[in-house]
Amino acid sequence: MKKNLISGALLFSITIYGQVGIKTDTPQKSLHVNGSLQITNEFNVGGDASKAGSAGSAGQILVSQGAGAPPTWNSLQGLSGQSSIAFNVFSTGKSVNGSTTFNSIPGLNYTYIAPADGVLLIQANVYTALGAYGGTGTLIFTNTQIAIKVNGNEMFYGMSTPMGAPEAIANPETTVIIGQINVVKGQTYTFDTVVKDVYKYNQTTGAYGGTFLWQGYSSSSSIIATLITN
């Protein structure tokens, strides 16, 4: 049975199986409003006769689930093809100077819980520089390997060759490493950026990676990740 709502007072007399029309004589759904709608409190979707629907969380948007199903609240991260910054961290110090085994760069480690299935794009920007050198006139350099570990496994690599004389510490080199991994919603991923020396010339003290400091100048290495949802 279809009934056309003439005034608010008639709302309470309509049967629960009727269709209500506001400014329309031919309502197409249980409630058909031919005009604007103002909501001054929360908007609930879903639920049933024994419980209220969900009002969602701040920042979420409604996503259709198709005919016959209530829409759901979703974050932008949960939508296909959307991108968002997953994390962006900066070095807080330097790695062990001159080490021939991998050592972590302080601050360039992060634990990430994926909010949705997708692809995580990763970029590290790492400063490397030689340690202080007291000699004169001799060119010195060190080949330094950089890696990004994911869940403890080395996955992405880079190489730098900082050099200089006599104050080699004043000549930083920047290495950019780019990679990507597939992530699964709810799973945890740990990232760690590490460096080591693989060759030293002229008995230098080797290179470090991380925050570059020289005569009051400071610049931090960084690692940034962007999530693109499936």
mmCIF file of C-alpha atoms in Angstrom:
data_model
loop_
_atom_site.group_PDB
_atom_site.id
_atom_site.type_symbol
_atom_site.label_atom_id
_atom_site.label_comp_id
_atom_site.label_asym_id
_atom_site.label_seq_id
_atom_site.Cartn_x
_atom_site.Cartn_y
_atom_site.Cartn_z
ATOM 1 C CA MET A 1 0.000 0.000 0.000
ATOM 2 C CA LYS A 2 1.411 3.392 -1.005
ATOM 3 C CA LYS A 3 0.558 6.488 0.989
ATOM 4 C CA ASN A 4 1.453 10.076 0.264
ATOM 5 C CA LEU A 5 2.659 11.948 3.366
ATOM 6 C CA ILE A 6 0.861 15.300 3.583
ATOM 7 C CA SER A 7 2.004 16.448 7.029
ATOM 8 C CA GLY A 8 4.385 15.282 9.737
ATOM 9 C CA ALA A 9 1.501 14.298 11.977
ATOM 10 C CA LEU A 10 0.437 11.579 9.540
ATOM 11 C CA LEU A 11 3.791 9.830 9.815
ATOM 12 C CA PHE A 12 2.709 7.888 12.881
ATOM 13 C CA SER A 13 -0.380 6.458 11.207
ATOM 14 C CA ILE A 14 1.439 4.812 8.292
ATOM 15 C CA THR A 15 1.802 1.057 8.418
ATOM 16 C CA ILE A 16 5.327 -0.327 8.657
ATOM 17 C CA TYR A 17 4.861 -2.061 5.301
ATOM 18 C CA GLY A 18 3.716 1.060 3.464
ATOM 19 C CA GLN A 19 5.734 3.309 1.194
ATOM 20 C CA VAL A 20 6.019 6.935 2.234
ATOM 21 C CA GLY A 21 6.336 9.757 -0.245
ATOM 22 C CA ILE A 22 7.285 13.328 0.590
ATOM 23 C CA LYS A 23 6.383 15.708 -2.256
ATOM 24 C CA THR A 24 5.598 12.733 -4.474
ATOM 25 C CA ASP A 25 2.421 10.727 -5.090
ATOM 26 C CA THR A 26 4.349 7.716 -6.367
ATOM 27 C CA PRO A 27 7.022 6.744 -3.844
ATOM 28 C CA GLN A 28 9.465 4.190 -5.236
ATOM 29 C CA LYS A 29 10.990 3.066 -1.943
ATOM 30 C CA SER A 30 9.925 2.725 1.691
ATOM 31 C CA LEU A 31 10.764 6.425 2.045
ATOM 32 C CA HIS A 32 10.919 8.616 -1.044
ATOM 33 C CA VAL A 33 11.890 12.259 -0.542
ATOM 34 C CA ASN A 34 11.455 14.537 -3.518
ATOM 35 C CA GLY A 35 13.542 17.425 -2.201
ATOM 36 C CA SER A 36 16.472 18.248 0.062
ATOM 37 C CA LEU A 37 17.338 16.416 3.278
ATOM 38 C CA GLN A 38 18.932 17.856 6.405
ATOM 39 C CA ILE A 39 20.510 15.683 9.111
ATOM 40 C CA THR A 40 21.495 17.429 12.328
ATOM 41 C CA ASN A 41 22.887 14.373 14.109
ATOM 42 C CA GLU A 42 24.559 11.095 13.189
ATOM 43 C CA PHE A 43 23.560 9.072 10.131
ATOM 44 C CA ASN A 44 23.304 5.325 10.823
ATOM 45 C CA VAL A 45 23.442 2.535 8.247
ATOM 46 C CA GLY A 46 22.885 -1.189 8.640
ATOM 47 C CA GLY A 47 21.548 -2.575 11.883
ATOM 48 C CA ASP A 48 18.265 -4.412 12.353
ATOM 49 C CA ALA A 49 15.145 -4.460 14.544
ATOM 50 C CA SER A 50 17.203 -5.119 17.684
ATOM 51 C CA LYS A 51 20.234 -2.864 17.172
ATOM 52 C CA ALA A 52 21.029 0.498 15.652
ATOM 53 C CA GLY A 53 23.114 0.842 12.520
ATOM 54 C CA SER A 54 26.661 2.167 12.431
ATOM 55 C CA ALA A 55 27.434 5.879 12.433
ATOM 56 C CA GLY A 56 30.964 5.197 11.181
ATOM 57 C CA SER A 57 34.088 7.021 12.310
ATOM 58 C CA ALA A 58 35.370 10.516 11.624
ATOM 59 C CA GLY A 59 36.791 10.818 8.120
ATOM 60 C CA GLN A 60 35.062 7.731 6.704
ATOM 61 C CA ILE A 61 32.812 7.776 3.652
ATOM 62 C CA LEU A 62 29.813 5.684 2.589
ATOM 63 C CA VAL A 63 30.434 2.986 -0.024
ATOM 64 C CA SER A 64 27.606 1.181 -1.833
ATOM 65 C CA GLN A 65 27.430 -2.603 -1.476
ATOM 66 C CA GLY A 66 24.937 -2.968 -4.322
ATOM 67 C CA ALA A 67 21.184 -3.600 -4.471
ATOM 68 C CA GLY A 68 19.576 -5.102 -1.383
ATOM 69 C CA ALA A 69 22.521 -4.408 0.936
ATOM 70 C CA PRO A 70 23.161 -1.406 3.188
ATOM 71 C CA PRO A 71 26.123 0.842 2.358
ATOM 72 C CA THR A 72 29.159 0.621 4.620
ATOM 73 C CA TRP A 73 31.514 3.156 6.122
ATOM 74 C CA ASN A 74 35.031 2.959 4.682
ATOM 75 C CA SER A 75 38.259 4.896 5.015
ATOM 76 C CA LEU A 76 39.907 6.196 1.858
ATOM 77 C CA GLN A 77 42.731 3.706 2.468
ATOM 78 C CA GLY A 78 40.245 0.903 2.059
ATOM 79 C CA LEU A 79 39.160 1.971 -1.435
ATOM 80 C CA SER A 80 40.657 0.460 -4.574
ATOM 81 C CA GLY A 81 43.259 2.585 -6.319
ATOM 82 C CA GLN A 82 43.540 5.134 -3.523
ATOM 83 C CA SER A 83 46.986 6.179 -2.312
ATOM 84 C CA SER A 84 48.079 7.489 1.055
ATOM 85 C CA ILE A 85 51.319 8.048 2.925
ATOM 86 C CA ALA A 86 51.957 4.921 4.975
ATOM 87 C CA PHE A 87 54.883 6.357 6.934
ATOM 88 C CA ASN A 88 57.659 8.925 6.641
ATOM 89 C CA VAL A 89 60.550 8.700 9.123
ATOM 90 C CA PHE A 90 63.916 10.425 9.480
ATOM 91 C CA SER A 91 67.292 9.384 10.839
ATOM 92 C CA THR A 92 68.050 10.385 14.406
ATOM 93 C CA GLY A 93 71.779 9.654 14.291
ATOM 94 C CA LYS A 94 74.478 7.739 12.417
ATOM 95 C CA SER A 95 75.267 4.072 11.883
ATOM 96 C CA VAL A 96 78.409 2.484 13.316
ATOM 97 C CA ASN A 97 81.301 4.126 11.478
ATOM 98 C CA GLY A 98 83.434 1.941 9.238
ATOM 99 C CA SER A 99 81.682 -1.375 9.891
ATOM 100 C CA THR A 100 82.017 -4.282 7.445
ATOM 101 C CA THR A 101 78.774 -5.809 8.700
ATOM 102 C CA PHE A 102 75.321 -4.290 8.288
ATOM 103 C CA ASN A 103 74.301 -1.866 11.009
ATOM 104 C CA SER A 104 70.980 -0.067 11.397
ATOM 105 C CA ILE A 105 70.682 3.661 10.829
ATOM 106 C CA PRO A 106 69.017 5.091 13.961
ATOM 107 C CA GLY A 107 65.480 6.250 13.237
ATOM 108 C CA LEU A 108 65.206 4.602 9.820
ATOM 109 C CA ASN A 109 63.244 1.641 11.115
ATOM 110 C CA TYR A 110 59.488 1.326 11.263
ATOM 111 C CA THR A 111 56.777 -1.203 12.114
ATOM 112 C CA TYR A 112 53.746 -0.937 9.829
ATOM 113 C CA ILE A 113 50.335 -2.633 10.033
ATOM 114 C CA ALA A 114 48.646 -2.612 6.621
ATOM 115 C CA PRO A 115 45.137 -1.060 6.809
ATOM 116 C CA ALA A 116 44.177 -2.629 3.457
ATOM 117 C CA ASP A 117 45.437 -4.990 0.759
ATOM 118 C CA GLY A 118 47.648 -3.211 -1.725
ATOM 119 C CA VAL A 119 51.094 -2.295 -2.966
ATOM 120 C CA LEU A 120 53.490 -0.407 -0.720
ATOM 121 C CA LEU A 121 55.936 1.848 -2.594
ATOM 122 C CA ILE A 122 59.152 2.460 -0.635
ATOM 123 C CA GLN A 123 61.848 5.084 -1.109
ATOM 124 C CA ALA A 124 64.922 5.613 1.050
ATOM 125 C CA ASN A 125 67.111 8.725 0.784
ATOM 126 C CA VAL A 126 70.356 8.027 2.618
ATOM 127 C CA TYR A 127 73.306 10.336 3.305
ATOM 128 C CA THR A 128 76.688 8.643 3.563
ATOM 129 C CA ALA A 129 79.998 10.335 4.391
ATOM 130 C CA LEU A 130 83.525 9.306 5.320
ATOM 131 C CA GLY A 131 84.705 9.534 8.854
ATOM 132 C CA ALA A 132 87.149 12.250 9.863
ATOM 133 C CA TYR A 133 90.546 11.914 8.176
ATOM 134 C CA GLY A 134 93.689 13.605 9.429
ATOM 135 C CA GLY A 135 95.899 13.180 6.357
ATOM 136 C CA THR A 136 96.499 15.679 3.567
ATOM 137 C CA GLY A 137 96.668 15.577 -0.194
ATOM 138 C CA THR A 138 95.532 11.987 -0.671
ATOM 139 C CA LEU A 139 92.187 11.134 -2.200
ATOM 140 C CA ILE A 140 90.306 8.685 -0.011
ATOM 141 C CA PHE A 141 87.041 6.876 -0.596
ATOM 142 C CA THR A 142 84.917 4.015 0.662
ATOM 143 C CA ASN A 143 82.359 1.885 -1.131
ATOM 144 C CA THR A 144 79.357 1.677 1.153
ATOM 145 C CA GLN A 145 76.461 -0.713 0.619
ATOM 146 C CA ILE A 146 72.967 0.238 1.752
ATOM 147 C CA ALA A 147 70.016 -2.110 2.140
ATOM 148 C CA ILE A 148 66.381 -1.963 3.219
ATOM 149 C CA LYS A 149 65.351 -4.983 5.253
ATOM 150 C CA VAL A 150 61.707 -6.077 5.244
ATOM 151 C CA ASN A 151 60.742 -8.408 8.083
ATOM 152 C CA GLY A 152 64.444 -9.047 8.676
ATOM 153 C CA ASN A 153 65.288 -9.898 5.049
ATOM 154 C CA GLU A 154 67.446 -7.689 2.821
ATOM 155 C CA MET A 155 65.271 -6.802 -0.170
ATOM 156 C CA PHE A 156 66.405 -3.511 -1.726
ATOM 157 C CA TYR A 157 69.972 -2.334 -2.239
ATOM 158 C CA GLY A 158 71.997 0.725 -3.081
ATOM 159 C CA MET A 159 75.664 1.729 -3.173
ATOM 160 C CA SER A 160 77.534 4.948 -2.456
ATOM 161 C CA THR A 161 81.189 6.008 -2.764
ATOM 162 C CA PRO A 162 81.779 9.014 -0.533
ATOM 163 C CA MET A 163 85.231 10.514 -1.043
ATOM 164 C CA GLY A 164 87.410 13.499 -0.286
ATOM 165 C CA ALA A 165 90.564 14.828 1.315
ATOM 166 C CA PRO A 166 91.617 15.962 3.788
ATOM 167 C CA GLU A 167 88.278 16.524 5.584
ATOM 168 C CA ALA A 168 86.371 13.701 3.987
ATOM 169 C CA ILE A 169 83.551 14.085 6.475
ATOM 170 C CA ALA A 170 82.562 17.293 4.665
ATOM 171 C CA ASN A 171 81.617 15.502 1.443
ATOM 172 C CA PRO A 172 78.333 13.577 1.798
ATOM 173 C CA GLU A 173 76.768 11.494 -0.932
ATOM 174 C CA THR A 174 73.055 10.823 -1.255
ATOM 175 C CA THR A 175 71.785 7.424 -2.363
ATOM 176 C CA VAL A 176 68.165 6.815 -3.360
ATOM 177 C CA ILE A 177 66.710 3.301 -3.135
ATOM 178 C CA ILE A 178 63.259 2.506 -4.531
ATOM 179 C CA GLY A 179 61.239 -0.706 -4.165
ATOM 180 C CA GLN A 180 57.756 -2.083 -3.652
ATOM 181 C CA ILE A 181 56.083 -4.972 -1.841
ATOM 182 C CA ASN A 182 52.572 -6.408 -1.738
ATOM 183 C CA VAL A 183 50.875 -6.047 1.635
ATOM 184 C CA VAL A 184 47.880 -7.792 3.176
ATOM 185 C CA LYS A 185 45.350 -6.041 5.389
ATOM 186 C CA GLY A 186 46.041 -6.552 9.079
ATOM 187 C CA GLN A 187 49.536 -7.992 8.650
ATOM 188 C CA THR A 188 52.610 -6.402 10.244
ATOM 189 C CA TYR A 189 55.712 -5.396 8.297
ATOM 190 C CA THR A 190 58.999 -4.221 9.797
ATOM 191 C CA PHE A 191 61.439 -2.029 7.874
ATOM 192 C CA ASP A 192 65.080 -1.375 8.720
ATOM 193 C CA THR A 193 67.627 0.625 6.707
ATOM 194 C CA VAL A 194 71.191 -0.643 7.178
ATOM 195 C CA VAL A 195 74.687 0.190 5.861
ATOM 196 C CA LYS A 196 78.135 -1.434 5.740
ATOM 197 C CA ASP A 197 81.533 -0.826 4.151
ATOM 198 C CA VAL A 198 82.519 -3.211 1.369
ATOM 199 C CA TYR A 199 85.836 -1.558 0.411
ATOM 200 C CA LYS A 200 88.210 0.916 2.023
ATOM 201 C CA TYR A 201 91.030 2.833 0.362
ATOM 202 C CA ASN A 202 94.098 4.193 2.137
ATOM 203 C CA GLN A 203 93.048 2.906 5.536
ATOM 204 C CA THR A 204 90.224 5.386 6.008
ATOM 205 C CA THR A 205 87.966 5.111 8.997
ATOM 206 C CA GLY A 206 85.163 4.061 6.678
ATOM 207 C CA ALA A 207 81.776 5.617 6.022
ATOM 208 C CA TYR A 208 78.648 6.116 8.063
ATOM 209 C CA GLY A 209 75.034 6.520 6.967
ATOM 210 C CA GLY A 210 72.242 8.563 8.507
ATOM 211 C CA THR A 211 72.203 12.139 9.777
ATOM 212 C CA PHE A 212 74.902 14.247 8.141
ATOM 213 C CA LEU A 213 76.541 16.786 10.440
ATOM 214 C CA TRP A 214 79.285 19.228 9.521
ATOM 215 C CA GLN A 215 80.178 22.626 10.964
ATOM 216 C CA GLY A 216 76.663 23.293 12.214
ATOM 217 C CA TYR A 217 74.951 21.917 9.112
ATOM 218 C CA SER A 218 72.577 19.006 9.640
ATOM 219 C CA SER A 219 70.495 16.924 7.221
ATOM 220 C CA SER A 220 68.648 13.705 7.974
ATOM 221 C CA SER A 221 68.299 10.612 5.838
ATOM 222 C CA SER A 222 64.726 9.439 5.380
ATOM 223 C CA ILE A 223 62.520 6.582 4.304
ATOM 224 C CA ILE A 224 58.990 7.118 2.994
ATOM 225 C CA ALA A 225 56.311 4.612 1.987
ATOM 226 C CA THR A 226 53.069 5.128 0.044
ATOM 227 C CA LEU A 227 50.212 2.615 0.054
ATOM 228 C CA ILE A 228 48.174 2.070 -3.106
ATOM 229 C CA THR A 229 45.158 -0.100 -2.286
ATOM 230 C CA ASN A 230 43.964 -2.957 -4.467
#
